């Protein structure tokens, strides 16, 4: 989670919503470390998780990332959660819950749905305070507070 938080801080410096993600191979290799970049890339799908999936897929030469684990600072949204399932990840670890758009446990349970197989295991609340604080500070500053 420390690497994902470092990526979130990079997003903050780039004036993007501070979410960071890392993707780890079954053997422990770091395949990707990314942060939100929708503004910079003019791409609404450029969430940290999506960029990490793309980077890891390119590194492995396969869109199927079986056995890999995603670590992300914020609970994935519906788009990202669906992509995590389609990538066939083994697991997802996230920090802060997202009560507005979280699709793991907060608003929906995409990873637990029957997708023709089993979805990745998931664990939330890892370093939740630190992950939430960077987001809260970002949005507070944007509101002028």
PDB file of C-alpha atoms in Angstrom:
ATOM      1  CA  UNK A   1       0.000   0.000   0.000  1.00  0.00           C
ATOM      2  CA  UNK A   2       2.959   2.326   0.565  1.00  0.00           C
ATOM      3  CA  UNK A   3       3.729   2.273  -3.179  1.00  0.00           C
ATOM      4  CA  UNK A   4       0.076   2.920  -4.055  1.00  0.00           C
ATOM      5  CA  UNK A   5       0.036   5.877  -1.636  1.00  0.00           C
ATOM      6  CA  UNK A   6       3.192   7.232  -3.272  1.00  0.00           C
ATOM      7  CA  UNK A   7       1.380   7.074  -6.616  1.00  0.00           C
ATOM      8  CA  UNK A   8      -1.612   8.878  -5.093  1.00  0.00           C
ATOM      9  CA  UNK A   9       0.742  11.653  -3.962  1.00  0.00           C
ATOM     10  CA  UNK A  10       2.065  11.910  -7.528  1.00  0.00           C
ATOM     11  CA  UNK A  11      -1.514  12.284  -8.779  1.00  0.00           C
ATOM     12  CA  UNK A  12      -2.010  15.045  -6.217  1.00  0.00           C
ATOM     13  CA  UNK A  13       1.013  16.921  -7.583  1.00  0.00           C
ATOM     14  CA  UNK A  14      -0.509  16.620 -11.062  1.00  0.00           C
ATOM     15  CA  UNK A  15      -3.857  17.995  -9.811  1.00  0.00           C
ATOM     16  CA  UNK A  16      -5.575  14.663 -10.473  1.00  0.00           C
ATOM     17  CA  UNK A  17      -7.835  12.938  -7.947  1.00  0.00           C
ATOM     18  CA  UNK A  18      -5.204  11.269  -5.725  1.00  0.00           C
ATOM     19  CA  UNK A  19      -5.694   7.561  -6.272  1.00  0.00           C
ATOM     20  CA  UNK A  20      -2.777   5.204  -6.749  1.00  0.00           C
ATOM     21  CA  UNK A  21      -2.561   1.540  -7.677  1.00  0.00           C
ATOM     22  CA  UNK A  22       0.061  -1.157  -7.980  1.00  0.00           C
ATOM     23  CA  UNK A  23      -0.235  -4.570  -9.557  1.00  0.00           C
ATOM     24  CA  UNK A  24       1.872  -7.443  -8.251  1.00  0.00           C
ATOM     25  CA  UNK A  25       2.631 -10.706 -10.057  1.00  0.00           C
ATOM     26  CA  UNK A  26       2.169 -14.078  -8.332  1.00  0.00           C
ATOM     27  CA  UNK A  27       5.942 -14.245  -7.800  1.00  0.00           C
ATOM     28  CA  UNK A  28       5.961 -10.839  -6.072  1.00  0.00           C
ATOM     29  CA  UNK A  29       7.302  -8.811  -9.012  1.00  0.00           C
ATOM     30  CA  UNK A  30       5.909  -5.321  -9.355  1.00  0.00           C
ATOM     31  CA  UNK A  31       4.229  -5.228 -12.771  1.00  0.00           C
ATOM     32  CA  UNK A  32       2.731  -1.744 -12.601  1.00  0.00           C
ATOM     33  CA  UNK A  33       2.502   1.334 -10.427  1.00  0.00           C
ATOM     34  CA  UNK A  34       0.096   3.975 -11.669  1.00  0.00           C
ATOM     35  CA  UNK A  35      -2.074   6.877 -10.573  1.00  0.00           C
ATOM     36  CA  UNK A  36      -5.200   8.586 -11.835  1.00  0.00           C
ATOM     37  CA  UNK A  37      -4.608  10.512 -15.084  1.00  0.00           C
ATOM     38  CA  UNK A  38      -7.990  11.246 -16.721  1.00  0.00           C
ATOM     39  CA  UNK A  39      -7.276  14.987 -16.957  1.00  0.00           C
ATOM     40  CA  UNK A  40      -3.751  14.650 -18.331  1.00  0.00           C
ATOM     41  CA  UNK A  41      -4.692  11.939 -20.827  1.00  0.00           C
ATOM     42  CA  UNK A  42      -8.125  13.370 -21.722  1.00  0.00           C
ATOM     43  CA  UNK A  43      -9.474   9.901 -21.004  1.00  0.00           C
ATOM     44  CA  UNK A  44     -12.347   9.171 -18.617  1.00  0.00           C
ATOM     45  CA  UNK A  45     -11.112   5.583 -18.276  1.00  0.00           C
ATOM     46  CA  UNK A  46      -7.620   6.587 -17.095  1.00  0.00           C
ATOM     47  CA  UNK A  47      -8.222   5.535 -13.507  1.00  0.00           C
ATOM     48  CA  UNK A  48      -5.210   4.187 -11.613  1.00  0.00           C
ATOM     49  CA  UNK A  49      -6.549   0.622 -11.766  1.00  0.00           C
ATOM     50  CA  UNK A  50      -7.207   0.719 -15.504  1.00  0.00           C
ATOM     51  CA  UNK A  51      -3.737   2.099 -16.225  1.00  0.00           C
ATOM     52  CA  UNK A  52      -2.174  -0.568 -14.005  1.00  0.00           C
ATOM     53  CA  UNK A  53      -4.075  -3.314 -15.850  1.00  0.00           C
ATOM     54  CA  UNK A  54      -2.904  -1.934 -19.207  1.00  0.00           C
ATOM     55  CA  UNK A  55       0.704  -1.647 -18.055  1.00  0.00           C
ATOM     56  CA  UNK A  56       0.768  -5.146 -16.555  1.00  0.00           C
ATOM     57  CA  UNK A  57      -0.967  -6.672 -19.567  1.00  0.00           C
ATOM     58  CA  UNK A  58       1.622  -5.134 -21.873  1.00  0.00           C
ATOM     59  CA  UNK A  59       4.458  -6.352 -19.631  1.00  0.00           C
ATOM     60  CA  UNK A  60       3.125  -9.901 -19.612  1.00  0.00           C
ATOM     61  CA  UNK A  61       1.836  -9.914 -23.182  1.00  0.00           C
ATOM     62  CA  UNK A  62      -1.591 -11.043 -22.009  1.00  0.00           C
ATOM     63  CA  UNK A  63      -4.807  -9.405 -20.863  1.00  0.00           C
ATOM     64  CA  UNK A  64      -5.372 -12.282 -18.461  1.00  0.00           C
ATOM     65  CA  UNK A  65      -3.573 -11.506 -15.236  1.00  0.00           C
ATOM     66  CA  UNK A  66      -4.367 -14.654 -13.282  1.00  0.00           C
ATOM     67  CA  UNK A  67      -2.670 -14.877  -9.923  1.00  0.00           C
ATOM     68  CA  UNK A  68      -1.933 -11.140  -9.800  1.00  0.00           C
ATOM     69  CA  UNK A  69      -3.033  -8.841  -6.990  1.00  0.00           C
ATOM     70  CA  UNK A  70      -4.144  -5.222  -7.330  1.00  0.00           C
ATOM     71  CA  UNK A  71      -3.462  -2.838  -4.452  1.00  0.00           C
ATOM     72  CA  UNK A  72      -5.318   0.478  -4.724  1.00  0.00           C
ATOM     73  CA  UNK A  73      -5.859   3.391  -2.358  1.00  0.00           C
ATOM     74  CA  UNK A  74      -9.602   3.752  -3.025  1.00  0.00           C
ATOM     75  CA  UNK A  75     -12.328   1.160  -3.417  1.00  0.00           C
ATOM     76  CA  UNK A  76     -12.741   0.543  -7.166  1.00  0.00           C
ATOM     77  CA  UNK A  77     -15.654   2.062  -9.075  1.00  0.00           C
ATOM     78  CA  UNK A  78     -17.975  -0.110 -11.234  1.00  0.00           C
ATOM     79  CA  UNK A  79     -15.839   0.338 -14.368  1.00  0.00           C
ATOM     80  CA  UNK A  80     -12.642  -0.659 -12.599  1.00  0.00           C
ATOM     81  CA  UNK A  81     -14.228  -3.486 -10.618  1.00  0.00           C
ATOM     82  CA  UNK A  82     -15.591  -5.043 -13.807  1.00  0.00           C
ATOM     83  CA  UNK A  83     -12.185  -4.727 -15.475  1.00  0.00           C
ATOM     84  CA  UNK A  84     -10.524  -6.396 -12.470  1.00  0.00           C
ATOM     85  CA  UNK A  85     -12.870  -9.357 -12.846  1.00  0.00           C
ATOM     86  CA  UNK A  86     -12.324  -9.594 -16.613  1.00  0.00           C
ATOM     87  CA  UNK A  87      -8.541  -9.520 -16.078  1.00  0.00           C
ATOM     88  CA  UNK A  88      -8.989 -12.582 -13.872  1.00  0.00           C
ATOM     89  CA  UNK A  89      -7.034 -11.150 -10.963  1.00  0.00           C
ATOM     90  CA  UNK A  90      -6.560 -13.329  -7.912  1.00  0.00           C
ATOM     91  CA  UNK A  91      -7.155 -10.545  -5.411  1.00  0.00           C
ATOM     92  CA  UNK A  92      -7.849  -6.880  -4.765  1.00  0.00           C
ATOM     93  CA  UNK A  93      -6.683  -4.926  -1.723  1.00  0.00           C
ATOM     94  CA  UNK A  94      -7.972  -1.384  -1.224  1.00  0.00           C
ATOM     95  CA  UNK A  95      -7.591   1.339   1.343  1.00  0.00           C
ATOM     96  CA  UNK A  96     -10.447   3.812   1.716  1.00  0.00           C
ATOM     97  CA  UNK A  97     -14.046   2.838   1.092  1.00  0.00           C
ATOM     98  CA  UNK A  98     -15.936   4.897  -1.496  1.00  0.00           C
ATOM     99  CA  UNK A  99     -19.486   5.487  -0.246  1.00  0.00           C
ATOM    100  CA  UNK A 100     -20.419   7.347  -3.454  1.00  0.00           C
ATOM    101  CA  UNK A 101     -19.228   4.933  -6.138  1.00  0.00           C
ATOM    102  CA  UNK A 102     -17.511   1.938  -4.522  1.00  0.00           C
ATOM    103  CA  UNK A 103     -18.323  -1.261  -6.357  1.00  0.00           C
ATOM    104  CA  UNK A 104     -16.694  -3.810  -4.051  1.00  0.00           C
ATOM    105  CA  UNK A 105     -18.752  -3.407  -0.875  1.00  0.00           C
ATOM    106  CA  UNK A 106     -20.010   0.186  -0.511  1.00  0.00           C
ATOM    107  CA  UNK A 107     -22.596   0.655  -3.290  1.00  0.00           C
ATOM    108  CA  UNK A 108     -22.393  -2.648  -5.146  1.00  0.00           C
ATOM    109  CA  UNK A 109     -20.600  -5.965  -4.873  1.00  0.00           C
ATOM    110  CA  UNK A 110     -19.191  -6.486  -8.376  1.00  0.00           C
ATOM    111  CA  UNK A 111     -16.367  -8.767  -7.260  1.00  0.00           C
ATOM    112  CA  UNK A 112     -18.829 -11.126  -5.564  1.00  0.00           C
ATOM    113  CA  UNK A 113     -21.252 -11.387  -8.502  1.00  0.00           C
ATOM    114  CA  UNK A 114     -21.460 -14.533 -10.582  1.00  0.00           C
ATOM    115  CA  UNK A 115     -19.465 -13.690 -13.707  1.00  0.00           C
ATOM    116  CA  UNK A 116     -19.252 -17.204 -15.054  1.00  0.00           C
ATOM    117  CA  UNK A 117     -16.553 -18.032 -12.564  1.00  0.00           C
ATOM    118  CA  UNK A 118     -15.246 -16.689  -9.330  1.00  0.00           C
ATOM    119  CA  UNK A 119     -14.182 -13.107  -8.912  1.00  0.00           C
ATOM    120  CA  UNK A 120     -11.041 -12.054  -7.094  1.00  0.00           C
ATOM    121  CA  UNK A 121     -10.912 -12.181  -3.326  1.00  0.00           C
ATOM    122  CA  UNK A 122     -10.901  -8.719  -1.785  1.00  0.00           C
ATOM    123  CA  UNK A 123      -9.864  -6.933   1.369  1.00  0.00           C
ATOM    124  CA  UNK A 124     -10.673  -3.319   2.189  1.00  0.00           C
ATOM    125  CA  UNK A 125      -9.606  -0.919   4.882  1.00  0.00           C
ATOM    126  CA  UNK A 126      -5.849  -1.412   4.522  1.00  0.00           C
ATOM    127  CA  UNK A 127      -4.215   1.880   5.614  1.00  0.00           C
ATOM    128  CA  UNK A 128      -7.703   3.345   5.254  1.00  0.00           C
ATOM    129  CA  UNK A 129      -7.009   6.468   7.306  1.00  0.00           C
ATOM    130  CA  UNK A 130      -3.976   7.474   5.232  1.00  0.00           C
ATOM    131  CA  UNK A 131      -5.778   6.688   1.975  1.00  0.00           C
ATOM    132  CA  UNK A 132      -8.864   8.657   2.995  1.00  0.00           C
ATOM    133  CA  UNK A 133      -6.858  11.613   4.326  1.00  0.00           C
ATOM    134  CA  UNK A 134      -5.152  12.352   1.009  1.00  0.00           C
ATOM    135  CA  UNK A 135      -8.526  12.324  -0.760  1.00  0.00           C
ATOM    136  CA  UNK A 136     -10.218  14.453   1.904  1.00  0.00           C
ATOM    137  CA  UNK A 137      -7.407  17.031   1.779  1.00  0.00           C
ATOM    138  CA  UNK A 138      -7.584  17.168  -2.019  1.00  0.00           C
ATOM    139  CA  UNK A 139     -11.330  17.774  -2.130  1.00  0.00           C
ATOM    140  CA  UNK A 140     -11.232  20.218   0.753  1.00  0.00           C
ATOM    141  CA  UNK A 141      -8.624  22.307  -1.087  1.00  0.00           C
ATOM    142  CA  UNK A 142     -10.701  22.192  -4.279  1.00  0.00           C
ATOM    143  CA  UNK A 143     -13.702  23.512  -2.379  1.00  0.00           C
ATOM    144  CA  UNK A 144     -11.571  26.379  -1.111  1.00  0.00           C
ATOM    145  CA  UNK A 145     -11.402  25.168   2.482  1.00  0.00           C
TER     146      UNK A 145
END
